[in-house]
Amino acid sequence: MKVTSPAANQDDIRGAVERARTEAPFLAGLLDRETALADQFAQGLLPDPASLRIDDPGLPPGQRLRIERRRLALVVAVGDLSRRLDLDAVTAALSDFADHALDTAIRAAISERTPGADPRGLAAIALGKQGSRELNYSSDIDPILIFHPATLPCRPREAPDDAAVRIGRRVIELLQTRDADGYVLRVDLRLRPSPEITPIVLPVDAAISYYESQALPWERAAFIRARAAAGDVALGARFLAAIHPFIWRRALDFGAIGEIRGISRRIRDHHSQGQSFGPGYDLKRGRGGIREVEFFAQIHQLIHGGRDPAIRAPATRDALRALAQGGWIDQGDAAALIESYTLLRTIEHRAQMVDDRQTHHLPEGPPLDSLARLHGLADRGALLALLAPHVAATGAIYDSIEPDAAPELSREDGRLRAQLCADGFPEPAAQIGAARILGWRSGVYPALRSGPARCALEAVLPGLARALGQAADPGAAIIRLDHVLAKLPSAINFFRLLEAQPALANLLGAILSHAPPLADALGRRPGLFDGLIDASALDGVGSVATLIDEMTPRESGADYQALLDHVRRVVGEKRFALGVQIIAGAADPIAVAAGYARVAEAAIAIIVEATVEDFARRYGRVPGSELVILALGRLGGGVLTHASDLDLIYLFTGDYAAESDGAKPIGAVLYYNRLAQRVSAALSVPTAAGPLYEIDTRLRPSGTQGPLVVSTTGFSVYQRESAWTWEHMALTRARPVFGSPAARAEVSAEIAVVLGGARPNHDLIADAVKMRAEMAAHKPPIGPLDAKLLPGGLVDLEFTVHVAQLLHRTGFDPNLAQAIDQLVAAGILPATMHEAHDFLTRLLVTARLVAPDAQPPRPATQVLIVRALGFDDWPALVAMLDATRQEVRGCWQALTGRHDDHGDG
């Protein structure tokens, strides 16, 4: 038997033994019985709990386990009381023994019935504290037993279902039977599905089917701590992998969170006598007790764990640390809960050591003094004083996640309008709001007709009315919300999210007030709103590499269509969150525009690579050749708006006369044209997961009259010999976004040569002026805020920059702002053009979101635009727009040496 070395001060062991003898009858009895262990304690030695296993095949398994458990109970108690073992070591030793005992019982039960058979086909899934390796000193275990009919050993002519139940009963008998040596473990199988009607051992496929389709919300929380602990562990692991999506959902289920809160409230009500702190307090179920620490962690894991795998820790304290590290909960709250949990669990163990009872209450009267002395304190007063601040802190932290109750909105039209006015709705908007709310209550839309939907609506209405009343335009907000609800297939989870996260209702009001594109996206896909509860929702979207990692499915072996759907979901979430950053005033619109572009580039990388591989599986590859994609326009420049399409040119390297190496060879030109069609479809065709981007390939050589894809050689020849001025202007913002590094470098080098002068000798200025006039005639500005097409707007600025680049053969950079800086540094453009670029870009990006018709918006939305662009008021912004347009037009006219005639706006 392994023992620990004596400590420098051996009194900790001896003192623990002395307290155990005088204050804990159960431990005193064990010390009298286990004299060998008592002798080691007297020497200041503590055996390693793992060394207590008995290797004696002659002992029946049940007796062997009972003796092991008795010895473990004594060693763990002395190690705990002496502080030689901390809470982690105590619960690990108890949990490891439970796994060992359960596994031994399963093997013994199978071996008794079918000697020589492999002990497989039956697994124990540990739930609760055994699952998280946090087992109590005197705890039952809560496994779910599952079996596989094809592998479970059976007797001749015995049905696997019958064999499984008989094995399960024998397992329970081995663990629960009491004799002179005590017992092994109490077993509770009531956490299995429908325990009143189901057998104690479930077929694995039936269990999977249940959790995929019928499971109750609280069962999700239970499986946070699930673990394949004993028996056929491989079978248990496959079962848990199959139900993984049931536990960790990307789309939040606030019904599960509400269920956990409901359980907590029912526990407080049912165990009301143990709620008040003092003698008789329930350490587990009392207000501020162990269960509330566990529920606090599990609620936040259910909310965020579907999106953040780092917080899926089964153990409570590990989960709290991960939640705090991820920014999901306050660091101070996490530290307070961890400290409280450690102390409460320790005292709970002390209470259970006294008589080996599964109790969670502080005793009353003299036994409470005895418990205090067992812990090393003077009396009950010292123990209560030690516990009180931790219980109070835990109760306050847990209460903070309970939403405040609000009075129900009236069902009578006049009183309802008055309530809405009190919440901030002006009278006309209150009338509109009351009519909409009464319509919702009548089930005007399918999503609002079920009983649960109506209950969820009533629960959220008071807080939602307050939030919309504080919106910039309450009337417009509630009308747009009505449009969202009209399109929802189910409104229950949407309402529960708003109820659980009241602060999001204010953000919803702002989105509905200001941003029709975001409101429309929300109507199509309500799950987009889930992402806004993430702590990072209003942060930047990260680099292209980071986004590629996020868009890569975590499930290995995901098929092509599943990958496309996953990318579409992530892109939709990112674009929605980027738009919300502007609405919330959390980011510079230029930074948001760069984020839009990085999202698009990452989507291209993932989707095109998958499409290329899928195409190659069918048609082979063209040896020595690959697809290259050039981005032009705003994507090439790395700055998109919410509504931008993607300007792309498809190229391929290698010999255009080559053929693919598939079963039916295809010429390279046909091969890549078919592949490019697949790529365009993958990037643009809407699916149930949502749309991605409109793809524009008209900038390819020869435009719509030419093939969709050309070789890099053909591209080079075309640009050097045949391209028009407008094509070389577009080329100034060309940037490879797909292809190997070598292929990208090859294409970039050719573009640099062409822009540097290897191109036809056209009259650049005459061509550009003519082209700008034709554009103005055929595509006029749609409104006074059209920062792109207005005379002196972004198009004029782009023309100015590109003509200057081509004339002077310098300042080439796909990013327009950086190109302007280079031209300014060269003395070609005035310094005011950088400021003009930034102002017009911010206005374009913001207006595409909040004023997509380019008309002056309502005053409330004008305030948002003013804030986003950094101005004091709307007149100042309009004045800046006029001045900027004059600056840009003046620069364009100075460069071209003439006055253009496309209007003065």
PDB file of N, CA, C and O in Angstrom, residues 150-212:
ATOM      1  N   ALA A 150     -26.515  -5.879 -30.670  1.00  0.00           N
ATOM      2  CA  ALA A 150     -25.665  -6.729 -31.517  1.00  0.00           C
ATOM      3  C   ALA A 150     -24.411  -7.202 -30.796  1.00  0.00           C
ATOM      4  O   ALA A 150     -23.793  -8.193 -31.220  1.00  0.00           O
ATOM      5  N   THR A 151     -23.997  -6.526 -29.736  1.00  0.00           N
ATOM      6  CA  THR A 151     -22.730  -6.884 -29.090  1.00  0.00           C
ATOM      7  C   THR A 151     -22.880  -7.337 -27.644  1.00  0.00           C
ATOM      8  O   THR A 151     -21.927  -7.857 -27.064  1.00  0.00           O
ATOM      9  N   LEU A 152     -24.045  -7.153 -27.032  1.00  0.00           N
ATOM     10  CA  LEU A 152     -24.224  -7.552 -25.639  1.00  0.00           C
ATOM     11  C   LEU A 152     -24.220  -9.081 -25.528  1.00  0.00           C
ATOM     12  O   LEU A 152     -24.994  -9.760 -26.214  1.00  0.00           O
ATOM     13  N   PRO A 153     -23.387  -9.658 -24.651  1.00  0.00           N
ATOM     14  CA  PRO A 153     -23.410 -11.118 -24.468  1.00  0.00           C
ATOM     15  C   PRO A 153     -24.753 -11.585 -23.906  1.00  0.00           C
ATOM     16  O   PRO A 153     -25.266 -11.010 -22.940  1.00  0.00           O
ATOM     17  N   CYS A 154     -25.329 -12.589 -24.512  1.00  0.00           N
ATOM     18  CA  CYS A 154     -26.624 -13.126 -24.081  1.00  0.00           C
ATOM     19  C   CYS A 154     -26.519 -14.639 -23.927  1.00  0.00           C
ATOM     20  O   CYS A 154     -25.659 -15.296 -24.538  1.00  0.00           O
ATOM     21  N   ARG A 155     -27.414 -15.186 -23.120  1.00  0.00           N
ATOM     22  CA  ARG A 155     -27.529 -16.631 -23.030  1.00  0.00           C
ATOM     23  C   ARG A 155     -28.290 -17.158 -24.258  1.00  0.00           C
ATOM     24  O   ARG A 155     -28.974 -16.396 -24.942  1.00  0.00           O
ATOM     25  N   PRO A 156     -28.199 -18.451 -24.519  1.00  0.00           N
ATOM     26  CA  PRO A 156     -28.928 -19.014 -25.681  1.00  0.00           C
ATOM     27  C   PRO A 156     -30.427 -18.703 -25.600  1.00  0.00           C
ATOM     28  O   PRO A 156     -31.041 -18.810 -24.537  1.00  0.00           O
ATOM     29  N   ARG A 157     -30.983 -18.311 -26.743  1.00  0.00           N
ATOM     30  CA  ARG A 157     -32.420 -18.019 -26.898  1.00  0.00           C
ATOM     31  C   ARG A 157     -32.890 -16.885 -25.969  1.00  0.00           C
ATOM     32  O   ARG A 157     -34.069 -16.777 -25.662  1.00  0.00           O
ATOM     33  N   GLU A 158     -31.963 -16.050 -25.544  1.00  0.00           N
ATOM     34  CA  GLU A 158     -32.324 -14.923 -24.684  1.00  0.00           C
ATOM     35  C   GLU A 158     -32.340 -13.636 -25.507  1.00  0.00           C
ATOM     36  O   GLU A 158     -31.391 -13.337 -26.233  1.00  0.00           O
ATOM     37  N   ALA A 159     -33.427 -12.879 -25.397  1.00  0.00           N
ATOM     38  CA  ALA A 159     -33.508 -11.604 -26.116  1.00  0.00           C
ATOM     39  C   ALA A 159     -32.542 -10.599 -25.494  1.00  0.00           C
ATOM     40  O   ALA A 159     -32.414 -10.537 -24.268  1.00  0.00           O
ATOM     41  N   PRO A 160     -31.832  -9.813 -26.312  1.00  0.00           N
ATOM     42  CA  PRO A 160     -30.893  -8.828 -25.749  1.00  0.00           C
ATOM     43  C   PRO A 160     -31.552  -7.876 -24.762  1.00  0.00           C
ATOM     44  O   PRO A 160     -30.919  -7.495 -23.772  1.00  0.00           O
ATOM     45  N   ASP A 161     -32.803  -7.454 -25.015  1.00  0.00           N
ATOM     46  CA  ASP A 161     -33.476  -6.545 -24.090  1.00  0.00           C
ATOM     47  C   ASP A 161     -33.598  -7.170 -22.708  1.00  0.00           C
ATOM     48  O   ASP A 161     -33.367  -6.497 -21.680  1.00  0.00           O
ATOM     49  N   ASP A 162     -33.968  -8.463 -22.673  1.00  0.00           N
ATOM     50  CA  ASP A 162     -34.106  -9.141 -21.384  1.00  0.00           C
ATOM     51  C   ASP A 162     -32.746  -9.303 -20.710  1.00  0.00           C
ATOM     52  O   ASP A 162     -32.618  -9.118 -19.495  1.00  0.00           O
ATOM     53  N   ALA A 163     -31.743  -9.659 -21.509  1.00  0.00           N
ATOM     54  CA  ALA A 163     -30.401  -9.828 -20.942  1.00  0.00           C
ATOM     55  C   ALA A 163     -29.906  -8.515 -20.342  1.00  0.00           C
ATOM     56  O   ALA A 163     -29.309  -8.496 -19.251  1.00  0.00           O
ATOM     57  N   ALA A 164     -30.127  -7.422 -21.043  1.00  0.00           N
ATOM     58  CA  ALA A 164     -29.658  -6.120 -20.555  1.00  0.00           C
ATOM     59  C   ALA A 164     -30.295  -5.776 -19.215  1.00  0.00           C
ATOM     60  O   ALA A 164     -29.607  -5.292 -18.294  1.00  0.00           O
ATOM     61  N   VAL A 165     -31.597  -5.989 -19.081  1.00  0.00           N
ATOM     62  CA  VAL A 165     -32.274  -5.668 -17.824  1.00  0.00           C
ATOM     63  C   VAL A 165     -31.760  -6.555 -16.694  1.00  0.00           C
ATOM     64  O   VAL A 165     -31.529  -6.085 -15.566  1.00  0.00           O
ATOM     65  N   ARG A 166     -31.539  -7.838 -16.970  1.00  0.00           N
ATOM     66  CA  ARG A 166     -31.029  -8.738 -15.923  1.00  0.00           C
ATOM     67  C   ARG A 166     -29.616  -8.339 -15.500  1.00  0.00           C
ATOM     68  O   ARG A 166     -29.279  -8.375 -14.318  1.00  0.00           O
ATOM     69  N   ILE A 167     -28.795  -7.977 -16.461  1.00  0.00           N
ATOM     70  CA  ILE A 167     -27.439  -7.510 -16.119  1.00  0.00           C
ATOM     71  C   ILE A 167     -27.522  -6.233 -15.290  1.00  0.00           C
ATOM     72  O   ILE A 167     -26.813  -6.072 -14.285  1.00  0.00           O
ATOM     73  N   GLY A 168     -28.396  -5.316 -15.695  1.00  0.00           N
ATOM     74  CA  GLY A 168     -28.544  -4.065 -14.954  1.00  0.00           C
ATOM     75  C   GLY A 168     -28.991  -4.296 -13.525  1.00  0.00           C
ATOM     76  O   GLY A 168     -28.485  -3.652 -12.591  1.00  0.00           O
ATOM     77  N   ARG A 169     -29.929  -5.214 -13.306  1.00  0.00           N
ATOM     78  CA  ARG A 169     -30.383  -5.491 -11.942  1.00  0.00           C
ATOM     79  C   ARG A 169     -29.250  -6.063 -11.096  1.00  0.00           C
ATOM     80  O   ARG A 169     -29.116  -5.739  -9.917  1.00  0.00           O
ATOM     81  N   ARG A 170     -28.455  -6.931 -11.702  1.00  0.00           N
ATOM     82  CA  ARG A 170     -27.331  -7.506 -10.952  1.00  0.00           C
ATOM     83  C   ARG A 170     -26.294  -6.436 -10.616  1.00  0.00           C
ATOM     84  O   ARG A 170     -25.711  -6.447  -9.519  1.00  0.00           O
ATOM     85  N   VAL A 171     -26.053  -5.492 -11.510  1.00  0.00           N
ATOM     86  CA  VAL A 171     -25.131  -4.392 -11.234  1.00  0.00           C
ATOM     87  C   VAL A 171     -25.600  -3.610 -10.009  1.00  0.00           C
ATOM     88  O   VAL A 171     -24.826  -3.314  -9.098  1.00  0.00           O
ATOM     89  N   ILE A 172     -26.878  -3.287  -9.982  1.00  0.00           N
ATOM     90  CA  ILE A 172     -27.424  -2.529  -8.851  1.00  0.00           C
ATOM     91  C   ILE A 172     -27.307  -3.339  -7.564  1.00  0.00           C
ATOM     92  O   ILE A 172     -26.950  -2.818  -6.499  1.00  0.00           O
ATOM     93  N   GLU A 173     -27.594  -4.631  -7.646  1.00  0.00           N
ATOM     94  CA  GLU A 173     -27.499  -5.485  -6.460  1.00  0.00           C
ATOM     95  C   GLU A 173     -26.073  -5.518  -5.916  1.00  0.00           C
ATOM     96  O   GLU A 173     -25.847  -5.408  -4.699  1.00  0.00           O
ATOM     97  N   LEU A 174     -25.090  -5.664  -6.799  1.00  0.00           N
ATOM     98  CA  LEU A 174     -23.699  -5.702  -6.354  1.00  0.00           C
ATOM     99  C   LEU A 174     -23.291  -4.407  -5.655  1.00  0.00           C
ATOM    100  O   LEU A 174     -22.508  -4.424  -4.703  1.00  0.00           O
ATOM    101  N   LEU A 175     -23.802  -3.302  -6.117  1.00  0.00           N
ATOM    102  CA  LEU A 175     -23.385  -2.001  -5.581  1.00  0.00           C
ATOM    103  C   LEU A 175     -24.157  -1.603  -4.328  1.00  0.00           C
ATOM    104  O   LEU A 175     -23.607  -0.918  -3.452  1.00  0.00           O
ATOM    105  N   GLN A 176     -25.406  -1.990  -4.215  1.00  0.00           N
ATOM    106  CA  GLN A 176     -26.254  -1.478  -3.134  1.00  0.00           C
ATOM    107  C   GLN A 176     -26.427  -2.446  -1.960  1.00  0.00           C
ATOM    108  O   GLN A 176     -26.868  -2.016  -0.884  1.00  0.00           O
ATOM    109  N   THR A 177     -26.100  -3.716  -2.140  1.00  0.00           N
ATOM    110  CA  THR A 177     -26.281  -4.676  -1.052  1.00  0.00           C
ATOM    111  C   THR A 177     -25.445  -4.281   0.161  1.00  0.00           C
ATOM    112  O   THR A 177     -24.252  -3.962   0.043  1.00  0.00           O
ATOM    113  N   ARG A 178     -26.060  -4.312   1.337  1.00  0.00           N
ATOM    114  CA  ARG A 178     -25.373  -4.006   2.586  1.00  0.00           C
ATOM    115  C   ARG A 178     -25.142  -5.301   3.366  1.00  0.00           C
ATOM    116  O   ARG A 178     -25.993  -6.175   3.420  1.00  0.00           O
ATOM    117  N   ASP A 179     -23.965  -5.403   3.983  1.00  0.00           N
ATOM    118  CA  ASP A 179     -23.679  -6.479   4.920  1.00  0.00           C
ATOM    119  C   ASP A 179     -22.729  -5.943   5.977  1.00  0.00           C
ATOM    120  O   ASP A 179     -22.617  -4.720   6.154  1.00  0.00           O
ATOM    121  N   ALA A 180     -22.044  -6.804   6.653  1.00  0.00           N
ATOM    122  CA  ALA A 180     -21.168  -6.365   7.747  1.00  0.00           C
ATOM    123  C   ALA A 180     -20.038  -5.473   7.253  1.00  0.00           C
ATOM    124  O   ALA A 180     -19.473  -4.681   8.031  1.00  0.00           O
ATOM    125  N   ASP A 181     -19.694  -5.592   5.975  1.00  0.00           N
ATOM    126  CA  ASP A 181     -18.645  -4.742   5.413  1.00  0.00           C
ATOM    127  C   ASP A 181     -19.171  -3.416   4.892  1.00  0.00           C
ATOM    128  O   ASP A 181     -18.410  -2.613   4.355  1.00  0.00           O
ATOM    129  N   GLY A 182     -20.470  -3.165   5.006  1.00  0.00           N
ATOM    130  CA  GLY A 182     -21.062  -1.925   4.537  1.00  0.00           C
ATOM    131  C   GLY A 182     -21.705  -2.091   3.169  1.00  0.00           C
ATOM    132  O   GLY A 182     -22.271  -3.137   2.857  1.00  0.00           O
ATOM    133  N   TYR A 183     -21.591  -1.073   2.326  1.00  0.00           N
ATOM    134  CA  TYR A 183     -22.145  -1.099   0.976  1.00  0.00           C
ATOM    135  C   TYR A 183     -21.150  -0.401   0.055  1.00  0.00           C
ATOM    136  O   TYR A 183     -20.148   0.170   0.524  1.00  0.00           O
ATOM    137  N   VAL A 184     -21.428  -0.456  -1.237  1.00  0.00           N
ATOM    138  CA  VAL A 184     -20.510   0.164  -2.199  1.00  0.00           C
ATOM    139  C   VAL A 184     -21.017   1.552  -2.589  1.00  0.00           C
ATOM    140  O   VAL A 184     -20.397   2.569  -2.276  1.00  0.00           O
ATOM    141  N   LEU A 185     -22.159   1.605  -3.257  1.00  0.00           N
ATOM    142  CA  LEU A 185     -22.711   2.876  -3.725  1.00  0.00           C
ATOM    143  C   LEU A 185     -24.227   2.779  -3.769  1.00  0.00           C
ATOM    144  O   LEU A 185     -24.785   1.712  -4.053  1.00  0.00           O
ATOM    145  N   ARG A 186     -24.893   3.879  -3.500  1.00  0.00           N
ATOM    146  CA  ARG A 186     -26.314   3.974  -3.795  1.00  0.00           C
ATOM    147  C   ARG A 186     -26.464   4.369  -5.262  1.00  0.00           C
ATOM    148  O   ARG A 186     -25.743   5.235  -5.746  1.00  0.00           O
ATOM    149  N   VAL A 187     -27.413   3.747  -5.959  1.00  0.00           N
ATOM    150  CA  VAL A 187     -27.577   3.959  -7.407  1.00  0.00           C
ATOM    151  C   VAL A 187     -28.980   4.491  -7.665  1.00  0.00           C
ATOM    152  O   VAL A 187     -29.970   3.924  -7.190  1.00  0.00           O
ATOM    153  N   ASP A 188     -29.052   5.581  -8.421  1.00  0.00           N
ATOM    154  CA  ASP A 188     -30.328   6.186  -8.797  1.00  0.00           C
ATOM    155  C   ASP A 188     -30.392   6.229 -10.321  1.00  0.00           C
ATOM    156  O   ASP A 188     -29.618   6.953 -10.961  1.00  0.00           O
ATOM    157  N   LEU A 189     -31.300   5.453 -10.894  1.00  0.00           N
ATOM    158  CA  LEU A 189     -31.419   5.381 -12.354  1.00  0.00           C
ATOM    159  C   LEU A 189     -32.562   6.235 -12.890  1.00  0.00           C
ATOM    160  O   LEU A 189     -32.970   6.094 -14.046  1.00  0.00           O
ATOM    161  N   ARG A 190     -33.071   7.165 -12.094  1.00  0.00           N
ATOM    162  CA  ARG A 190     -34.261   7.918 -12.505  1.00  0.00           C
ATOM    163  C   ARG A 190     -33.966   9.056 -13.480  1.00  0.00           C
ATOM    164  O   ARG A 190     -34.900   9.724 -13.933  1.00  0.00           O
ATOM    165  N   LEU A 191     -32.702   9.300 -13.815  1.00  0.00           N
ATOM    166  CA  LEU A 191     -32.413  10.338 -14.811  1.00  0.00           C
ATOM    167  C   LEU A 191     -32.531   9.827 -16.246  1.00  0.00           C
ATOM    168  O   LEU A 191     -32.363  10.598 -17.188  1.00  0.00           O
ATOM    169  N   ARG A 192     -32.824   8.541 -16.416  1.00  0.00           N
ATOM    170  CA  ARG A 192     -33.017   8.036 -17.776  1.00  0.00           C
ATOM    171  C   ARG A 192     -34.351   8.564 -18.326  1.00  0.00           C
ATOM    172  O   ARG A 192     -35.218   9.008 -17.564  1.00  0.00           O
ATOM    173  N   PRO A 193     -34.532   8.520 -19.643  1.00  0.00           N
ATOM    174  CA  PRO A 193     -35.789   9.009 -20.226  1.00  0.00           C
ATOM    175  C   PRO A 193     -37.004   8.264 -19.680  1.00  0.00           C
ATOM    176  O   PRO A 193     -37.000   7.029 -19.589  1.00  0.00           O
ATOM    177  N   SER A 194     -38.040   9.010 -19.281  1.00  0.00           N
ATOM    178  CA  SER A 194     -39.319   8.441 -18.816  1.00  0.00           C
ATOM    179  C   SER A 194     -39.101   7.242 -17.897  1.00  0.00           C
ATOM    180  O   SER A 194     -39.510   6.122 -18.202  1.00  0.00           O
ATOM    181  N   PRO A 195     -38.481   7.442 -16.739  1.00  0.00           N
ATOM    182  CA  PRO A 195     -38.099   6.299 -15.902  1.00  0.00           C
ATOM    183  C   PRO A 195     -39.277   5.482 -15.397  1.00  0.00           C
ATOM    184  O   PRO A 195     -39.111   4.304 -15.055  1.00  0.00           O
ATOM    185  N   GLU A 196     -40.476   6.083 -15.367  1.00  0.00           N
ATOM    186  CA  GLU A 196     -41.632   5.347 -14.861  1.00  0.00           C
ATOM    187  C   GLU A 196     -42.098   4.262 -15.840  1.00  0.00           C
ATOM    188  O   GLU A 196     -42.831   3.349 -15.446  1.00  0.00           O
ATOM    189  N   ILE A 197     -41.674   4.343 -17.112  1.00  0.00           N
ATOM    190  CA  ILE A 197     -42.168   3.359 -18.090  1.00  0.00           C
ATOM    191  C   ILE A 197     -41.047   2.668 -18.869  1.00  0.00           C
ATOM    192  O   ILE A 197     -41.317   1.681 -19.559  1.00  0.00           O
ATOM    193  N   THR A 198     -39.822   3.144 -18.776  1.00  0.00           N
ATOM    194  CA  THR A 198     -38.743   2.565 -19.584  1.00  0.00           C
ATOM    195  C   THR A 198     -37.959   1.551 -18.750  1.00  0.00           C
ATOM    196  O   THR A 198     -37.879   1.649 -17.527  1.00  0.00           O
ATOM    197  N   PRO A 199     -37.356   0.561 -19.410  1.00  0.00           N
ATOM    198  CA  PRO A 199     -36.508  -0.398 -18.691  1.00  0.00           C
ATOM    199  C   PRO A 199     -35.273   0.283 -18.130  1.00  0.00           C
ATOM    200  O   PRO A 199     -34.888   1.368 -18.584  1.00  0.00           O
ATOM    201  N   ILE A 200     -34.630  -0.353 -17.148  1.00  0.00           N
ATOM    202  CA  ILE A 200     -33.491   0.294 -16.481  1.00  0.00           C
ATOM    203  C   ILE A 200     -32.259   0.349 -17.378  1.00  0.00           C
ATOM    204  O   ILE A 200     -31.338   1.121 -17.105  1.00  0.00           O
ATOM    205  N   VAL A 201     -32.232  -0.453 -18.420  1.00  0.00           N
ATOM    206  CA  VAL A 201     -31.144  -0.385 -19.409  1.00  0.00           C
ATOM    207  C   VAL A 201     -31.781  -0.150 -20.773  1.00  0.00           C
ATOM    208  O   VAL A 201     -32.659  -0.900 -21.198  1.00  0.00           O
ATOM    209  N   LEU A 202     -31.324   0.890 -21.474  1.00  0.00           N
ATOM    210  CA  LEU A 202     -31.973   1.318 -22.710  1.00  0.00           C
ATOM    211  C   LEU A 202     -31.174   0.901 -23.940  1.00  0.00           C
ATOM    212  O   LEU A 202     -29.935   0.983 -23.939  1.00  0.00           O
ATOM    213  N   PRO A 203     -31.845   0.482 -25.020  1.00  0.00           N
ATOM    214  CA  PRO A 203     -31.124   0.274 -26.290  1.00  0.00           C
ATOM    215  C   PRO A 203     -30.507   1.595 -26.756  1.00  0.00           C
ATOM    216  O   PRO A 203     -31.143   2.651 -26.690  1.00  0.00           O
ATOM    217  N   VAL A 204     -29.294   1.559 -27.213  1.00  0.00           N
ATOM    218  CA  VAL A 204     -28.579   2.789 -27.526  1.00  0.00           C
ATOM    219  C   VAL A 204     -29.284   3.584 -28.624  1.00  0.00           C
ATOM    220  O   VAL A 204     -29.381   4.823 -28.535  1.00  0.00           O
ATOM    221  N   ASP A 205     -29.804   2.927 -29.653  1.00  0.00           N
ATOM    222  CA  ASP A 205     -30.456   3.673 -30.731  1.00  0.00           C
ATOM    223  C   ASP A 205     -31.735   4.348 -30.243  1.00  0.00           C
ATOM    224  O   ASP A 205     -32.048   5.470 -30.665  1.00  0.00           O
ATOM    225  N   ALA A 206     -32.473   3.680 -29.368  1.00  0.00           N
ATOM    226  CA  ALA A 206     -33.685   4.293 -28.825  1.00  0.00           C
ATOM    227  C   ALA A 206     -33.330   5.498 -27.971  1.00  0.00           C
ATOM    228  O   ALA A 206     -34.035   6.523 -27.988  1.00  0.00           O
ATOM    229  N   ALA A 207     -32.243   5.396 -27.213  1.00  0.00           N
ATOM    230  CA  ALA A 207     -31.813   6.532 -26.388  1.00  0.00           C
ATOM    231  C   ALA A 207     -31.418   7.715 -27.258  1.00  0.00           C
ATOM    232  O   ALA A 207     -31.779   8.859 -26.983  1.00  0.00           O
ATOM    233  N   ILE A 208     -30.671   7.439 -28.324  1.00  0.00           N
ATOM    234  CA  ILE A 208     -30.277   8.523 -29.231  1.00  0.00           C
ATOM    235  C   ILE A 208     -31.510   9.180 -29.836  1.00  0.00           C
ATOM    236  O   ILE A 208     -31.613  10.409 -29.896  1.00  0.00           O
ATOM    237  N   SER A 209     -32.451   8.375 -30.294  1.00  0.00           N
ATOM    238  CA  SER A 209     -33.674   8.912 -30.891  1.00  0.00           C
ATOM    239  C   SER A 209     -34.426   9.797 -29.897  1.00  0.00           C
ATOM    240  O   SER A 209     -34.938  10.864 -30.261  1.00  0.00           O
ATOM    241  N   TYR A 210     -34.482   9.383 -28.651  1.00  0.00           N
ATOM    242  CA  TYR A 210     -35.182  10.176 -27.635  1.00  0.00           C
ATOM    243  C   TYR A 210     -34.527  11.542 -27.471  1.00  0.00           C
ATOM    244  O   TYR A 210     -35.204  12.583 -27.498  1.00  0.00           O
ATOM    245  N   TYR A 211     -33.219  11.557 -27.308  1.00  0.00           N
ATOM    246  CA  TYR A 211     -32.551  12.837 -27.051  1.00  0.00           C
ATOM    247  C   TYR A 211     -32.554  13.736 -28.283  1.00  0.00           C
ATOM    248  O   TYR A 211     -32.490  14.952 -28.160  1.00  0.00           O
ATOM    249  N   GLU A 212     -32.648  13.155 -29.454  1.00  0.00           N
ATOM    250  CA  GLU A 212     -32.704  13.971 -30.665  1.00  0.00           C
ATOM    251  C   GLU A 212     -34.080  14.583 -30.890  1.00  0.00           C
ATOM    252  O   GLU A 212     -34.195  15.626 -31.527  1.00  0.00           O
TER     253      GLU A 212
END
